Short mmCIF file of C-alpha atoms in Angstrom, two decimals:
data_model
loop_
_atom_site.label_atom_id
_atom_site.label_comp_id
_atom_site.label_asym_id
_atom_site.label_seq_id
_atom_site.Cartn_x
_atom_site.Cartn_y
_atom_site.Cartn_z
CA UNK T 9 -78.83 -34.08 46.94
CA UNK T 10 -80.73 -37.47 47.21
CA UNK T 11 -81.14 -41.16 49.04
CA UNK T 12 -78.45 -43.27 47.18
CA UNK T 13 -78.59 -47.22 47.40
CA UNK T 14 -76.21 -49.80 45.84
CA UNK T 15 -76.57 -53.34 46.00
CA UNK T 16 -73.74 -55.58 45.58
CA UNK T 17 -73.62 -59.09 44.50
CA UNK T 18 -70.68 -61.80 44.73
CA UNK T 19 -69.59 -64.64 43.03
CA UNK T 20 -72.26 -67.10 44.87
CA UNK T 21 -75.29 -64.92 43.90
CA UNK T 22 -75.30 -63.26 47.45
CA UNK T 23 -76.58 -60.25 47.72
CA UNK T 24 -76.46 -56.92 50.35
CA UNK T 25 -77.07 -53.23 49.78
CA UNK T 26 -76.67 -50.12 51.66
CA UNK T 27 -77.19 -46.65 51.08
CA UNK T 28 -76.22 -43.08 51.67
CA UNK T 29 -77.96 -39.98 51.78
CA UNK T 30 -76.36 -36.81 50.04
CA UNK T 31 -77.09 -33.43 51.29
CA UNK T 32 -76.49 -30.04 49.72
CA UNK T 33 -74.54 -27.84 52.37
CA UNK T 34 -74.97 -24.55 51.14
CA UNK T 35 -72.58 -21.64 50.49
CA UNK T 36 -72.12 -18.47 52.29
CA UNK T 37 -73.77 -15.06 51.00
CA UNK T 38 -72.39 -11.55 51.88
CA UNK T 39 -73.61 -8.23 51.85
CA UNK T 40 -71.39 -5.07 51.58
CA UNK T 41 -73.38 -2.66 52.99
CA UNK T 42 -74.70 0.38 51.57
CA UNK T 43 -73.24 2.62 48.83
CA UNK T 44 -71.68 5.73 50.14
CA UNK T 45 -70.64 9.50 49.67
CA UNK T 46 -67.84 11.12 50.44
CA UNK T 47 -65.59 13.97 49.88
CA UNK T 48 -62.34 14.42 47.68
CA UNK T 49 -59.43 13.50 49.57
CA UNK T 50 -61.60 11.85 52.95
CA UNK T 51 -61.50 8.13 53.83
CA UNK T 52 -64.15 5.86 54.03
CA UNK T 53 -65.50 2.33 55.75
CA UNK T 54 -66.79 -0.09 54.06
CA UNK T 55 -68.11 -3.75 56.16
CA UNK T 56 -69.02 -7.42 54.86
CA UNK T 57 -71.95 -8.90 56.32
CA UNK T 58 -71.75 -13.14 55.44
CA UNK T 59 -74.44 -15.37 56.68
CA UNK T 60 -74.64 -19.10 56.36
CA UNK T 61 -71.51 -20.96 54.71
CA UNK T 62 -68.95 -22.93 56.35
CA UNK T 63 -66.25 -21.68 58.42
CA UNK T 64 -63.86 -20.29 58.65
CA UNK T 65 -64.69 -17.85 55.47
CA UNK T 66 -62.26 -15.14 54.09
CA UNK T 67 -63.56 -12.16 52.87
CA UNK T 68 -61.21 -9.91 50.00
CA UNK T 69 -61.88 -7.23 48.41
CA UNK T 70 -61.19 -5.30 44.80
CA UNK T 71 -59.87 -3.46 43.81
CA UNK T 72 -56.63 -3.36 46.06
CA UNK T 73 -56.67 -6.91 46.98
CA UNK T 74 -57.23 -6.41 50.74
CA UNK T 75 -58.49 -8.91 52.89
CA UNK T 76 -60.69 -8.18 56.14
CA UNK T 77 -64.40 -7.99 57.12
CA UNK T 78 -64.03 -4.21 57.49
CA UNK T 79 -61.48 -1.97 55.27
CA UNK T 80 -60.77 1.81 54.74
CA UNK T 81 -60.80 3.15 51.54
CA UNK T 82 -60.04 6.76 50.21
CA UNK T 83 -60.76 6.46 46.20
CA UNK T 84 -59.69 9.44 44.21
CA UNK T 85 -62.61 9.16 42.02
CA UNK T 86 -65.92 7.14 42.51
CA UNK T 87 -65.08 3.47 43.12
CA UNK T 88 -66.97 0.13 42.65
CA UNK T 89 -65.22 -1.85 45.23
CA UNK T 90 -66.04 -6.12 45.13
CA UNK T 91 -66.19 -8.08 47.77
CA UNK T 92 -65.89 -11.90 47.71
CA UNK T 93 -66.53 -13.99 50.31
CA UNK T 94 -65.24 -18.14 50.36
CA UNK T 95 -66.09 -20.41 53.03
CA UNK T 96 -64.36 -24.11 53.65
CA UNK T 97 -66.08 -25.39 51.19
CA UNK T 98 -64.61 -23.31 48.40
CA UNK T 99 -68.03 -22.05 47.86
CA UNK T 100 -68.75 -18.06 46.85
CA UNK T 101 -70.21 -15.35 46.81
CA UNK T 102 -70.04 -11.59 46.34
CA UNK T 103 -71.59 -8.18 46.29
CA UNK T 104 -70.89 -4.94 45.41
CA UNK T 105 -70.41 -1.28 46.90
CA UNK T 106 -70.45 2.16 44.89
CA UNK T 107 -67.87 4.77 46.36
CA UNK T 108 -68.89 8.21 45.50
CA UNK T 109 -66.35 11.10 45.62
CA UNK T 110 -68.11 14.21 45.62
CA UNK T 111 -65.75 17.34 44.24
CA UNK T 112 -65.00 20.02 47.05
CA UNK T 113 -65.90 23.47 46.57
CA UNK T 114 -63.54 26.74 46.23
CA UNK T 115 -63.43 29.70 47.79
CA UNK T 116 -61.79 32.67 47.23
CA UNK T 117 -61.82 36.17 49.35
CA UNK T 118 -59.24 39.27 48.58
CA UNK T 119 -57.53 41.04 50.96
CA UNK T 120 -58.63 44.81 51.74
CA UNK T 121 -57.04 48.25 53.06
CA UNK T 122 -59.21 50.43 55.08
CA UNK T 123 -58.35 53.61 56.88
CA UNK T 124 -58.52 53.74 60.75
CA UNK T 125 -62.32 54.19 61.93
CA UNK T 126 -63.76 52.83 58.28
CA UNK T 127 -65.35 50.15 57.83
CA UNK T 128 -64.06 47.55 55.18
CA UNK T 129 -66.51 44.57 52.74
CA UNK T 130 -65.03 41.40 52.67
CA UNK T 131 -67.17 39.14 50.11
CA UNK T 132 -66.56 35.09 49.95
CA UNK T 133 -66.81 33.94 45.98
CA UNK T 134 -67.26 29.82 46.02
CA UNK T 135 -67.25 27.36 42.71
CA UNK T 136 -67.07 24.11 41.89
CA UNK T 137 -68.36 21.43 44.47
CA UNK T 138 -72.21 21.05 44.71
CA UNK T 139 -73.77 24.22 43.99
CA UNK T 140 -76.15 25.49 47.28
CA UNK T 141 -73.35 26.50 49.20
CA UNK T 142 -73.26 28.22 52.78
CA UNK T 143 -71.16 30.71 54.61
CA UNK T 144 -69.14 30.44 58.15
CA UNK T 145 -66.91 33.80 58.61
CA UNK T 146 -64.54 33.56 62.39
CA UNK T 147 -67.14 36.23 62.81
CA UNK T 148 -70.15 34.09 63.27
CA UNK T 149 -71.62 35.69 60.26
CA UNK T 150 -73.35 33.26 57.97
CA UNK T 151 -73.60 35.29 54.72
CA UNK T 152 -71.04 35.64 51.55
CA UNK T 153 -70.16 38.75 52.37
CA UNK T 154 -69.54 40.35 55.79
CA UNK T 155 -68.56 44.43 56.86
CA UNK T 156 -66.15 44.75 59.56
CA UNK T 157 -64.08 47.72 61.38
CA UNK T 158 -61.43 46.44 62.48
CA UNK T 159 -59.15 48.95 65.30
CA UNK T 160 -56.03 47.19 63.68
CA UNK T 161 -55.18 45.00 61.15
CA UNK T 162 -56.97 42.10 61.29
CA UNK T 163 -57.07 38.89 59.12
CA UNK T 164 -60.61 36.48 58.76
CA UNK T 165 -61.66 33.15 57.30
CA UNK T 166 -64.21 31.85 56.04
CA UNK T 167 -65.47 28.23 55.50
CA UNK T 168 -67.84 27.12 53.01
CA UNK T 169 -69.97 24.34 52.44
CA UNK T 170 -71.60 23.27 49.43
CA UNK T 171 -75.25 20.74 49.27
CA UNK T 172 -72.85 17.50 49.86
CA UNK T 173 -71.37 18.40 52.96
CA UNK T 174 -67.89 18.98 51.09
CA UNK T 175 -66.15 22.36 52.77
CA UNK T 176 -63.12 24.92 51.67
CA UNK T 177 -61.79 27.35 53.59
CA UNK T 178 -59.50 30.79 53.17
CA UNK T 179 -58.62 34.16 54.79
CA UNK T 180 -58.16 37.41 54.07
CA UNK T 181 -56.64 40.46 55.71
CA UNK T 182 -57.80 43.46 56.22
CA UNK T 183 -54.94 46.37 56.74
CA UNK T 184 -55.98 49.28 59.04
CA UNK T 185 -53.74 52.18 57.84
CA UNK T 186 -53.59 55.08 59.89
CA UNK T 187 -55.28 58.30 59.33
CA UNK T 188 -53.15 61.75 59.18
CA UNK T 189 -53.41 63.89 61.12
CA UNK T 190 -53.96 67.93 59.92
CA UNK T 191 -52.37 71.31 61.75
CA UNK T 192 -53.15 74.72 59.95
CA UNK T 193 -51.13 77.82 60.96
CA UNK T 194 -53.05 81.11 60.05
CA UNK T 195 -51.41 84.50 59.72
CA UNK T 196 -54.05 87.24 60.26
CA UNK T 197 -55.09 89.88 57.84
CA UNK T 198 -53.73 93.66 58.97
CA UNK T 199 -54.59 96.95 57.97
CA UNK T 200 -58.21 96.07 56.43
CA UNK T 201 -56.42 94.26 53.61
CA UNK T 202 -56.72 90.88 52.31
CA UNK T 203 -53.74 89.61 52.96
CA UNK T 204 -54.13 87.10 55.40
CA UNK T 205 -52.24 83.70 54.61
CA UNK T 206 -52.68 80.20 56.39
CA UNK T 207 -50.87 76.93 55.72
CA UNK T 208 -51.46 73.69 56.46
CA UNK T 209 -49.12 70.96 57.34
CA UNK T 210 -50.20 67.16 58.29
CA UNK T 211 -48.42 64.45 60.09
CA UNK T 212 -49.01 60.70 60.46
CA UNK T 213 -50.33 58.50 57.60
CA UNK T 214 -48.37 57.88 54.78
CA UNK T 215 -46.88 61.01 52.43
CA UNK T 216 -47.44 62.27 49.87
CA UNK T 217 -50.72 64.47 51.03
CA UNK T 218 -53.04 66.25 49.16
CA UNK T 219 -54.78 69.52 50.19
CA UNK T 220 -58.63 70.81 49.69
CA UNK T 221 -59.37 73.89 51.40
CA UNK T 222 -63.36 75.60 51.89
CA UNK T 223 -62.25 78.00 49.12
CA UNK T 224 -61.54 75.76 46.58
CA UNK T 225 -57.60 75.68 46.71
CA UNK T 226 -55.85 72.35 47.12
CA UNK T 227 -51.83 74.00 48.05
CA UNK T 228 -50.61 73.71 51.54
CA UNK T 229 -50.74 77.49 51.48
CA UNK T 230 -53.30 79.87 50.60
CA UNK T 231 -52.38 83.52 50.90
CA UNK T 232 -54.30 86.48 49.90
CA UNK T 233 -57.62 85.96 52.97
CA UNK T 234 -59.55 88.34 54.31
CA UNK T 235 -60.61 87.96 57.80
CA UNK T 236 -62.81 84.33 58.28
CA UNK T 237 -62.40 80.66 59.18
CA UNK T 238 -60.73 78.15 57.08
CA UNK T 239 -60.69 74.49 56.60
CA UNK T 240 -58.73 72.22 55.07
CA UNK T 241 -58.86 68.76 54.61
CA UNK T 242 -56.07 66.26 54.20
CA UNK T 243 -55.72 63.26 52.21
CA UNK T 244 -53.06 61.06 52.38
CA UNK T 245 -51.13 58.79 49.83
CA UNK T 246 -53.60 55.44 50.70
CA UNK T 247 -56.53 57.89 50.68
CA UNK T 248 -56.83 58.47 54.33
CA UNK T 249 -58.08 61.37 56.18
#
């Protein structure tokens, strides 16, 4: 840049001069925002700022080659993306952008079998992500593991979050299996001798059943009573009763 003067002379010794005056048009500059954070397998935007320069000025951006002020990027892993800017002029400039792709968390919860009227633990174990994770059952409940009753079988998810923002979800389901239901038949003792006799017999639930009576027997029938009341309870094949 500068005052430039030339002076020209011809054959006859004339002279004349002129001069010119050079100025430095400057180039564009760009910004491309700030770095950013997301999670695996979201999408991103990322925007050019340019200031100054010469229009019109195209704006591209690596890696990926794509042109446009504002782009949408989902990296797999974290990402330096570069964006140049080039005005009329053929003058440049660029700036950079860091991508961050934060690893989701896990979350596992196993299924449970309760009997009808119980009540059932369901506990949430979460890994990986950012450790300083938190808990959203369909309940409402906020903690890693909840208690529920349910009057049927009944299937729950959870949702967790770890200290990025970055969530996982799964379900569980908890089976209600019915309970069985007991009947004794008694046959009283005659004659002053012990020889009364009662049997049991149960319904419902799921067979086999086992037996355990007051006095200590676990058959279906116990013979051999005197006179007094007996009790039995029932216990089915998932351990209802």
């Amino acid at each position: 840049p500068g005052i430039y003067e030339v002076t020209v002379t011809d054959a006859n010794g004339c002279i004349d001069t002129d001069e010119v005056t050079i100025e430095n048009i400057g180039g564009p500059t760009v910004d491309a925002g700030d770095d950013d954070e997301i999670c695996a397998g979201e999408s991103t935007s990322l925007t050019a700022t340019t200031t100054d320069g010469t229009a019109p000025i195209s704006i591209t951006w690596m890696p990926g080659n794509l042109s446009g002020a504002t782009i949408t990027v989902s990296p797999d892993a974290t990402t330096t993306y570069t964006v140049t800017a080039t005005d009329a002029n053929g003058c440049v400039a660029t700036d950079e952008v860091v991508v961050t792709v934060n690893p989701n968390p896990t979350v596992s919860v196993e299924d449970i079998a309760i009997c009808a009227g119980a009540d059932g633990t369901l506990t949430a174990v979460a890994g990986a992500g950012t450790p300083g994770y938190t808990y959203e059952w369909s309940t409402g409940a906020t903690s890693a593991s909840i208690t529920v009753s349910p009057g049927s079988t009944t299937s729950y998810s959870v949702t967790v979050t770890d200290s990025k923002g970055c969530t996982a979800s799964a379900s569980a389901t908890v089976t209600v299996n019915p309970n069985p239901t007991a009947a004794i038949t008694g046959v009283d003792a005659t004659c002053g001798d012990d020889n009364g006799s009662a049997t049991a017999s149960a319904t419902g639930g799921m067979a086999p059943y086992s037996y355990e009576w007051n006095t200590g027997a676990t058959t279906a029938m116990i013979s051999g009573l005197t006179p007094g009341i007996y009790e039995v309870t029932e216990t089915d094949a998932k351990g209802c009763i």
